[in-house]
CSV table of C-alpha atoms in Angstrom, one decimal:
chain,number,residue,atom,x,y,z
A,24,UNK,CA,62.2,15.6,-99.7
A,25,UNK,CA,59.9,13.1,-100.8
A,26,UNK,CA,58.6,15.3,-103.6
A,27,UNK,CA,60.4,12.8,-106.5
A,28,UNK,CA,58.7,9.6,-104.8
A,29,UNK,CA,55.2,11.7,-105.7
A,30,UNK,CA,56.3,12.5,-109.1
A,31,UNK,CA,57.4,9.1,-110.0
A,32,UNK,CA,53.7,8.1,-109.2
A,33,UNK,CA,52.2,11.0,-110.9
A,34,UNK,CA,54.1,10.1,-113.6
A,35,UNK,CA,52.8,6.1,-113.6
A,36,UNK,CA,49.3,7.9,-113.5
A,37,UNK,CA,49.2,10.4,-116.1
A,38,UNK,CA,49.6,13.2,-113.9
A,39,UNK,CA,51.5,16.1,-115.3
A,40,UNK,CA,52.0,18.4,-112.5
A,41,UNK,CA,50.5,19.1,-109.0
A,42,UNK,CA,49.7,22.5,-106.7
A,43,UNK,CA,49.9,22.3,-103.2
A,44,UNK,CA,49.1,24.7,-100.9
A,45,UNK,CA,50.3,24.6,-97.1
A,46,UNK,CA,49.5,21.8,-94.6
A,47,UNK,CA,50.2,18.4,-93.9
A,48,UNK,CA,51.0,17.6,-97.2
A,49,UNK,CA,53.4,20.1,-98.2
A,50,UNK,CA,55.3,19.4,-95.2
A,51,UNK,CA,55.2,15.9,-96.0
A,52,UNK,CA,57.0,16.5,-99.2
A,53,UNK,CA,59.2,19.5,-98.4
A,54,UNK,CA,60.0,19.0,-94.9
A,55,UNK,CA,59.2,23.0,-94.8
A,56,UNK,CA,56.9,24.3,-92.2
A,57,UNK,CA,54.4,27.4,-93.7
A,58,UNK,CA,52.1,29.0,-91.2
A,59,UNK,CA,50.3,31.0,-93.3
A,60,UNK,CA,46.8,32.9,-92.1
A,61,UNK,CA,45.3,32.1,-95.3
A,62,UNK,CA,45.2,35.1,-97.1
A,63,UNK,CA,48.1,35.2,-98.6
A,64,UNK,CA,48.8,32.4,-101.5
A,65,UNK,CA,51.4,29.8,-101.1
A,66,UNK,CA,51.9,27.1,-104.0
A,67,UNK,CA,54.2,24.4,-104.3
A,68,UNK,CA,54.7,23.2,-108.0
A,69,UNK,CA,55.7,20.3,-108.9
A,70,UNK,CA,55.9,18.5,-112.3
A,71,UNK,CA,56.0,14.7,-113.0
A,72,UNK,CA,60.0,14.8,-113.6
A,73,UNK,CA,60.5,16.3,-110.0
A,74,UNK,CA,61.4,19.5,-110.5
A,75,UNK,CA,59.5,21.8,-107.9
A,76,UNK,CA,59.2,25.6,-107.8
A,77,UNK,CA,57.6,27.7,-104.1
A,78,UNK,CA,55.4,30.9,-104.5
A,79,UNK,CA,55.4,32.3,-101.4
A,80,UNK,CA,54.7,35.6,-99.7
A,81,UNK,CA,57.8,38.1,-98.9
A,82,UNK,CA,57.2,37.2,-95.5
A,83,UNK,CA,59.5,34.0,-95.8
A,84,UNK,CA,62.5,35.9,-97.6
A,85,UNK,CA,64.7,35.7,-94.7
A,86,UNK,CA,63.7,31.6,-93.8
A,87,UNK,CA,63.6,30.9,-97.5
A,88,UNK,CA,66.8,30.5,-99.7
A,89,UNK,CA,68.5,26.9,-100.0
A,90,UNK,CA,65.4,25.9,-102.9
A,91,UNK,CA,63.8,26.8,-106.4
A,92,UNK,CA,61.7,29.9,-105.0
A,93,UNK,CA,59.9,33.2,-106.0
A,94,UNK,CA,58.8,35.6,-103.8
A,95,UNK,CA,55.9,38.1,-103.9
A,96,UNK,CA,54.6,41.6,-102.0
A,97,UNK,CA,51.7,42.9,-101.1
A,98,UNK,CA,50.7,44.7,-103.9
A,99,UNK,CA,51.6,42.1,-106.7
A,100,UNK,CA,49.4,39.6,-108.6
A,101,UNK,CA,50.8,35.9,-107.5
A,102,UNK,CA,48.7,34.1,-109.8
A,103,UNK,CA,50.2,36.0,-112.7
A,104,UNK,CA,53.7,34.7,-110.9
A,105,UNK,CA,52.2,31.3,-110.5
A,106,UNK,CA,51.0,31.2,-114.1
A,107,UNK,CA,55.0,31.8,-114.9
A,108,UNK,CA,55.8,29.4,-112.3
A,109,UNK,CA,53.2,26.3,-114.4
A,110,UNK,CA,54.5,27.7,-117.6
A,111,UNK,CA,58.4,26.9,-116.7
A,112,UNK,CA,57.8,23.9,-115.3
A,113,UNK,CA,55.4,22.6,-118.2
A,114,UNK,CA,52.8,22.1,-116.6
A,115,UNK,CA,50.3,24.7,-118.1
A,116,UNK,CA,47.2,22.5,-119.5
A,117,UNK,CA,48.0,19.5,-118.2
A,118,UNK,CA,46.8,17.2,-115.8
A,119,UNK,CA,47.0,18.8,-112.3
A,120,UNK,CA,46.5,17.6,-109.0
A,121,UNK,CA,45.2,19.9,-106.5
A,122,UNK,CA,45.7,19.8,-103.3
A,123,UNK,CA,42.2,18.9,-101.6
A,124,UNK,CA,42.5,22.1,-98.7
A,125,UNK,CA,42.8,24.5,-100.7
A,126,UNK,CA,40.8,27.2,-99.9
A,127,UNK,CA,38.3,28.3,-102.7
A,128,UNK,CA,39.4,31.7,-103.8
A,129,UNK,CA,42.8,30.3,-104.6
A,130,UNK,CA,41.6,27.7,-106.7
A,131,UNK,CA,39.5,29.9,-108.3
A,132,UNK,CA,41.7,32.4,-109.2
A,133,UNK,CA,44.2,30.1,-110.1
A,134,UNK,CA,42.1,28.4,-112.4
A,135,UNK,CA,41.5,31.9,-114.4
A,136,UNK,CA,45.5,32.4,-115.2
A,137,UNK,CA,46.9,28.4,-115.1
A,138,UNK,CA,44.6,26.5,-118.1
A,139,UNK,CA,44.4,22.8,-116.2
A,140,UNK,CA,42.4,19.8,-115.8
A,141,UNK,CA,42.0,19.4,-111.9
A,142,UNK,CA,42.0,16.3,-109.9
A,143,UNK,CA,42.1,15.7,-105.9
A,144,UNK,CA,45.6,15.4,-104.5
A,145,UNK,CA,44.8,12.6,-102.3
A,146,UNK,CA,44.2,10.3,-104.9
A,147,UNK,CA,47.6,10.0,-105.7
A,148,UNK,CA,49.6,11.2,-102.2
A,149,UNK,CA,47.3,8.9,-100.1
A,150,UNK,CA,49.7,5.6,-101.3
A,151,UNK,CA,53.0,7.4,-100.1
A,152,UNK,CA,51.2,8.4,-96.7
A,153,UNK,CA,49.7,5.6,-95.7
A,154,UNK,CA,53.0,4.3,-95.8
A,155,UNK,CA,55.2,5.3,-92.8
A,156,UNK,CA,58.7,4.8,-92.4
A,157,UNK,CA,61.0,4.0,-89.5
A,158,UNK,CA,61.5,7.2,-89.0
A,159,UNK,CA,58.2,8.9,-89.0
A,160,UNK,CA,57.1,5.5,-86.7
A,161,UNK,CA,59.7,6.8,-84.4
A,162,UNK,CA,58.5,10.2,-84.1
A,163,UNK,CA,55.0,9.1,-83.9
A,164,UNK,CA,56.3,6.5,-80.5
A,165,UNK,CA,57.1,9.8,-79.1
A,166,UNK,CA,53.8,11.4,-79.4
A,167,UNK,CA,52.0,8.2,-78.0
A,168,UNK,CA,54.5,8.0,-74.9
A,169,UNK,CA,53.4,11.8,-73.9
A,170,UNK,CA,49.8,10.7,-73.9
A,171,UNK,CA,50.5,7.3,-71.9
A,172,UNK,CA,52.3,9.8,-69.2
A,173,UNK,CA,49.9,12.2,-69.4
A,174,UNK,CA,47.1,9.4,-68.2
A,175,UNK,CA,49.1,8.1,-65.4
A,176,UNK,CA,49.2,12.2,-64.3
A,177,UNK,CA,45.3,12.4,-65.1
A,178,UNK,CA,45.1,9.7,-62.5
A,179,UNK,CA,47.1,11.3,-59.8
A,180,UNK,CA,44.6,14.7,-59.7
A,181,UNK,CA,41.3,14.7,-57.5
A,182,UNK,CA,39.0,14.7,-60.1
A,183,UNK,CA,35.5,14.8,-58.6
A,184,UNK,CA,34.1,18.0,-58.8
A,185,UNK,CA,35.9,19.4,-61.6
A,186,UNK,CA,34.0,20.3,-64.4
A,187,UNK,CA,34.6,18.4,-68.1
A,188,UNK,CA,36.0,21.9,-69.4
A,189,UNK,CA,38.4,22.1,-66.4
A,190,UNK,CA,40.1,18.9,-66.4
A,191,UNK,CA,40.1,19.3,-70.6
A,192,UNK,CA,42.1,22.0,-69.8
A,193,UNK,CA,44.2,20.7,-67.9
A,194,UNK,CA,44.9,17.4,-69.9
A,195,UNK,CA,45.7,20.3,-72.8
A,196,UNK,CA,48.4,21.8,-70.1
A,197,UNK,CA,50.0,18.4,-69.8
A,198,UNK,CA,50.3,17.2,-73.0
A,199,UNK,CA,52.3,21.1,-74.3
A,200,UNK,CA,54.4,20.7,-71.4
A,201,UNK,CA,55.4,17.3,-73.2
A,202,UNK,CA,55.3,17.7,-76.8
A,203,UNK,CA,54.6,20.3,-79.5
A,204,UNK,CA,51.2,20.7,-78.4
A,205,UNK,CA,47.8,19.1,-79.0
A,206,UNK,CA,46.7,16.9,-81.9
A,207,UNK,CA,43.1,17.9,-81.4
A,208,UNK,CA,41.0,19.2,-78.7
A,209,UNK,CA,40.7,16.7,-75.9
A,210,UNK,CA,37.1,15.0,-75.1
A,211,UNK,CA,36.3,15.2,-71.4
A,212,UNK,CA,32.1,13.4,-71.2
A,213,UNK,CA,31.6,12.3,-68.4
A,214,UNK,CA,27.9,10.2,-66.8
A,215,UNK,CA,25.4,10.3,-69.1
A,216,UNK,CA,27.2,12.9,-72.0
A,217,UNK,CA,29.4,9.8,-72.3
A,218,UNK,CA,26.7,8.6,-74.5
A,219,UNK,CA,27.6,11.4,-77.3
A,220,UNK,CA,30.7,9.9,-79.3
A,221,UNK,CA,32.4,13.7,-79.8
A,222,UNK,CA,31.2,15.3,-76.8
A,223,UNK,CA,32.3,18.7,-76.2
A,224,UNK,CA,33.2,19.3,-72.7
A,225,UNK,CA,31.2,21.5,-70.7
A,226,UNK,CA,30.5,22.8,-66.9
A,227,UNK,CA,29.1,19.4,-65.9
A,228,UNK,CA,31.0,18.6,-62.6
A,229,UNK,CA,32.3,15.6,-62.5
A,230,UNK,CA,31.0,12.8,-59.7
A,231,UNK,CA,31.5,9.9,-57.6
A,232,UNK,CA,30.2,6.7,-58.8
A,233,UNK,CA,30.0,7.4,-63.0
A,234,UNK,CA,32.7,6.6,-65.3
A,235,UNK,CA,34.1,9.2,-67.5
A,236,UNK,CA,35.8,8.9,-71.0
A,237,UNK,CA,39.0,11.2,-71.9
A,238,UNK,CA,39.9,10.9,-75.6
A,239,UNK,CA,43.2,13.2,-76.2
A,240,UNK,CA,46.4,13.7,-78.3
A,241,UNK,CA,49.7,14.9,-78.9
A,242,UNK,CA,51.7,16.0,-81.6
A,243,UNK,CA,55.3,15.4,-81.6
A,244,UNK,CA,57.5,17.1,-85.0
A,245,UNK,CA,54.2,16.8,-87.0
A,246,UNK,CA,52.9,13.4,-86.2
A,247,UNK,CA,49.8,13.0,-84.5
A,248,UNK,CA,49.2,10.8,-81.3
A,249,UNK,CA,45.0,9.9,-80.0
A,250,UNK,CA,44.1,7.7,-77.3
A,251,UNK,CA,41.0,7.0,-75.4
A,252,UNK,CA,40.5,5.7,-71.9
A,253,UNK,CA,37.3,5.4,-69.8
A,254,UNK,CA,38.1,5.8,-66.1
A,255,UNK,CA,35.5,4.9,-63.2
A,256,UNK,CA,35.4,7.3,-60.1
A,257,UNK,CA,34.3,5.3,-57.1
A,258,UNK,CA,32.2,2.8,-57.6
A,259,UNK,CA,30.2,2.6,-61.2
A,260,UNK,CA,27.3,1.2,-62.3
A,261,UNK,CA,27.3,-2.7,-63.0
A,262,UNK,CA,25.5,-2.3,-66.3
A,263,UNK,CA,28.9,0.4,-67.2
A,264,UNK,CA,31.2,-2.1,-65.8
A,265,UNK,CA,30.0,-5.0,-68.2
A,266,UNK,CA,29.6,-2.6,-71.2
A,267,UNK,CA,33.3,-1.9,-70.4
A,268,UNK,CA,34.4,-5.5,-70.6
A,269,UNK,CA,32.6,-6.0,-73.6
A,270,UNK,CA,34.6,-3.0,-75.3
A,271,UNK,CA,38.1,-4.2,-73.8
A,272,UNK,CA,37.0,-7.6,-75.7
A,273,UNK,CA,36.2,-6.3,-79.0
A,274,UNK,CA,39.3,-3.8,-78.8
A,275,UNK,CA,41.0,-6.8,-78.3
A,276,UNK,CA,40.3,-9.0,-81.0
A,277,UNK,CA,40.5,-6.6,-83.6
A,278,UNK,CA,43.9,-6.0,-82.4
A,279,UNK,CA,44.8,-9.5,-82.4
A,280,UNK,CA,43.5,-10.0,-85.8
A,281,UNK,CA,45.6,-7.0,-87.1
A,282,UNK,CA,47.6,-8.6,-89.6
A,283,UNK,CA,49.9,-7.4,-93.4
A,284,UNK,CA,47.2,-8.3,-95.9
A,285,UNK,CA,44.2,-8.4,-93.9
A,286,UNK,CA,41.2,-6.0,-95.7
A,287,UNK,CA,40.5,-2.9,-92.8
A,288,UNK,CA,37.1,-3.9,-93.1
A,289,UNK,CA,38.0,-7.5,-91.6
A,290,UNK,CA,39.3,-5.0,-88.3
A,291,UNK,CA,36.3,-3.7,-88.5
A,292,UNK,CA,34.2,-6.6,-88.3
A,293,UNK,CA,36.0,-8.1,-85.7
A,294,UNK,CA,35.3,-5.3,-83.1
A,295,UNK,CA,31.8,-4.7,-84.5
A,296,UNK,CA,30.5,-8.8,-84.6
A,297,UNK,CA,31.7,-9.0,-80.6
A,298,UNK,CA,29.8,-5.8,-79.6
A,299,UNK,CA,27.0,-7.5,-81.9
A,300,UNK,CA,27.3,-10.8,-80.1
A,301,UNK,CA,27.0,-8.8,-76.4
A,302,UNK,CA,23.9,-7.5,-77.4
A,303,UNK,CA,24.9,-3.7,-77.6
A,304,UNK,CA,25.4,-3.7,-81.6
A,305,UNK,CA,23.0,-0.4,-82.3
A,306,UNK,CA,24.8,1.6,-79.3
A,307,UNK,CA,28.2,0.6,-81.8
A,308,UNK,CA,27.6,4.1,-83.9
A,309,UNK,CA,31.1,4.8,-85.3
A,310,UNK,CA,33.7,3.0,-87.6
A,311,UNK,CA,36.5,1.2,-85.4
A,312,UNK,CA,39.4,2.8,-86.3
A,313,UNK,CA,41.4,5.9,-88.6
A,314,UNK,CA,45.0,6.2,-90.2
A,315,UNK,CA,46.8,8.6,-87.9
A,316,UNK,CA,50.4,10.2,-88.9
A,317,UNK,CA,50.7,14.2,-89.9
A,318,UNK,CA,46.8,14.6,-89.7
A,319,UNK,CA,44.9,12.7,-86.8
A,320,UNK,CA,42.1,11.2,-89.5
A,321,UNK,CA,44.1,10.0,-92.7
A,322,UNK,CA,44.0,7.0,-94.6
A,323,UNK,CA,43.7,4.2,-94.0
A,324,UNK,CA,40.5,4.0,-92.7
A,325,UNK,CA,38.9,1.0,-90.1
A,326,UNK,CA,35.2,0.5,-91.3
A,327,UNK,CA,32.8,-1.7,-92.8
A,328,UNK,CA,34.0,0.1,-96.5
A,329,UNK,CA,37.5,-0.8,-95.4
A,330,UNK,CA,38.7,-2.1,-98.4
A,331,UNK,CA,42.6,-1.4,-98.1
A,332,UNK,CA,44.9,-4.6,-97.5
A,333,UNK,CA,46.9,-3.6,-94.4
A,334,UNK,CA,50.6,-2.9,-95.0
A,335,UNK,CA,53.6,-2.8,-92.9
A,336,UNK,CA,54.1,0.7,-92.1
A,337,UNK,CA,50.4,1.5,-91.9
A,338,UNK,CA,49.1,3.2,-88.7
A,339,UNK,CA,46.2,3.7,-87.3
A,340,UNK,CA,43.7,3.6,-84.2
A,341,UNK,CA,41.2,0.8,-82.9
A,342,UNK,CA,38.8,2.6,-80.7
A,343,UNK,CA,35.5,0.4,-80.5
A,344,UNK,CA,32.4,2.1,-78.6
A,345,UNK,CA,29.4,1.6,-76.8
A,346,UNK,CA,27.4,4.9,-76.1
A,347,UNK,CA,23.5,4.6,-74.7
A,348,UNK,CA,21.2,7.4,-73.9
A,349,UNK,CA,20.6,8.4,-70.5
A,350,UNK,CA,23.5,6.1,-69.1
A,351,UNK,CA,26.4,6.9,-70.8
A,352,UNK,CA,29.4,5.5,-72.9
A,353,UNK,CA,32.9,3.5,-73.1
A,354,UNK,CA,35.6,3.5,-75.4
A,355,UNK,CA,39.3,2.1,-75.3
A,356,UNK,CA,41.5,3.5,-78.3
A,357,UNK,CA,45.2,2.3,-78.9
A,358,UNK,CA,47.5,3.7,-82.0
A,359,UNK,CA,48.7,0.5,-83.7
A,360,UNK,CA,51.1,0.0,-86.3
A,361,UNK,CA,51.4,-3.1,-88.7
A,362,UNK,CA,54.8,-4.9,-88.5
A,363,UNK,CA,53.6,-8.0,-89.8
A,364,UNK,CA,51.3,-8.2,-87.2
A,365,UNK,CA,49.7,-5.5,-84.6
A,366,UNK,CA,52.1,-3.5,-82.7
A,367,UNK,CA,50.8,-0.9,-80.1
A,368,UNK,CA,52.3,2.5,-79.9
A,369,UNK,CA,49.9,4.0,-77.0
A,370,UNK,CA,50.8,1.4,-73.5
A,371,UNK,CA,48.8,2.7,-71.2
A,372,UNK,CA,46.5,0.7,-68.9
A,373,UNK,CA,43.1,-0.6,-70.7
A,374,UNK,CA,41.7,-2.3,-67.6
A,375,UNK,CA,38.8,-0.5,-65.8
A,376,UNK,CA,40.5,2.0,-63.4
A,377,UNK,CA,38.6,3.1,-60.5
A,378,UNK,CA,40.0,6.7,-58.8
């Protein structure tokens, strides 16, 4: 568990004790997977000195048992068990870091039995997580290999004439029969909706001559994969095809210039001042880039506010864009991971593909 690294830094920080409630950073530090509806309270505790105690529903009694735990049934108060729970492990009216999700009533109703001074989780958790390991590098590979294989299968399917929402489908198919399912819901916009970053995919039919862009995901033991490719079908508009090289350019640089101690903002730059220089700088409407690992946006983040020094261990995607109304759009996104300098996890091909 990686719940005594936190402490030791809650400590450093005047933090006396934390509540986290299930998601991607309770596994992160437990290694325990909760799939709770919501409903039902579940709080890890934690004080600066490492010692941890779970509230969690009755539900878990027969997965539960190898850690400090307490149990509760319908019927019974947890936040009078929870109060206990702070009071053991000293952390009643301290300094508390709460875990950011946590959904409102909980907090709430926490707050009326466990006295506390509140402060966002992520101010403290976001230094460990930014942070991979060789291990969490490795199963993050993984996820970015079932993507790659699931573009060269995109390109063996006869995609004219099958709607965005069909082929998103589809792509959705390929990646669970890979992996432990998607890392977000894939983005299928093809001709002119290319020009809407997020596009949802709808019952447009895909057609000859218009280039399409497929932005998808896999998860593989909790870490996150995302990749974007913009495919041409037939033959594509020549003011597409240069808006294409001009992205491949940008992603490009800003990879190259992916180095330990350079700001995120200086990625950001790199990619933005090319599309700039090509004359398409208003049609650039999104950062360049997001930390990926157990959530698909984390820390560190690629922008013009960038102002984290890259580290080794850091991952995250470069995924410049050009997007005009009434034509449509391009984007190229690779997962990269800093080892000294750039190293891509995501392989597949970035030229212009025609099918």
């Amino acid at each position: 568990m990686r719940i005594g690294k936190l402490a030791k830094l809650m400590k450093e920080r005047g933090f006396d004790g934390a509540l986290v409630s299930p998601g991607s950073n309770f596994y992160y530090l437990t290694g325990i997977r909760i799939h709770e509806a919501g409903e039902r309270p579940t709080i890890l505790a934690l004080n600066a000195d490492g010692e941890f105690h779970l509230l969690v529903p009755s539900l878990y009694e027969n997965v539960l048992s190898d850690v400090p735990v307490t149990f509760w049934r319908d019927g019974e108060n947890p936040y009078a068990k929870l109060a206990t729970i702070a009071h053991e492990l000293g952390i009643s009216d301290g300094k508390i870091l709460i875990e950011n999700t946590m959904r409102a009533d909980w907090l709430i109703e926490i707050n009326r039995t466990v006295r506390m001074r509140p402060y966002p989780l992520s101010v403290v958790i976001r230094e460990l997580r930014m942070r991979k390991d060789p291990e969490e590098i490795r199963l993050m590979e993984k996820a970015a290999k079932v993507v790659d294989e699931v573009f060269e299968e995109i390109l063996s399917w006869d995609l004219v004439g099958m709607t965005e929402r069909e082929l998103a489908l589809k792509i959705e198919l390929a990646i669970r029969e890979r992996s432990d399912g998607i890392s977000f819901e894939p983005i299928v916009a093809s001709g002119e909706n290319g020009a809407n970053p997020h596009h949802e995919p709808g019952e447009r039919k895909l057609r000859k001559g218009e280039v399409v862009i497929l932005d998808y995901g896999a998860r593989w033991k909790g870490y996150c994969s995302d990749i974007t490719r913009t495919i041409a079908l037939g033959e594509p508009d020549e003011r597409l095809v240069k808006i294409y090289e001009v992205v491949w350019e940008a992603q490009e640089r800003a990879f190259q210039a992916v180095r330990e101690g350079v700001k995120a903002k200086e990625i950001d730059g790199t990619a933005r001042r090319t599309i700039e220089e090509a004359g398409y700088g208003k049609y650039f409407t999104h950062r360049t880039g997001h930390g990926l690992g157990l959530d698909v946006h984390e820390e560190p983040y690629i922008g013009p506010d960038g102002e984290v020094a890259l580290e080794n261990g850091m991952t995250f995607t470069i995924e410049p864009g050009i997007y005009v109304p009434g034509l449509g759009g391009v984007r190229i996104e690779d997962d990269v991971v800093v080892e000294g300098k750039g190293r891509r996890l995501t392989k597949a091909e970035r030229e212009l593909i025609s099918v």
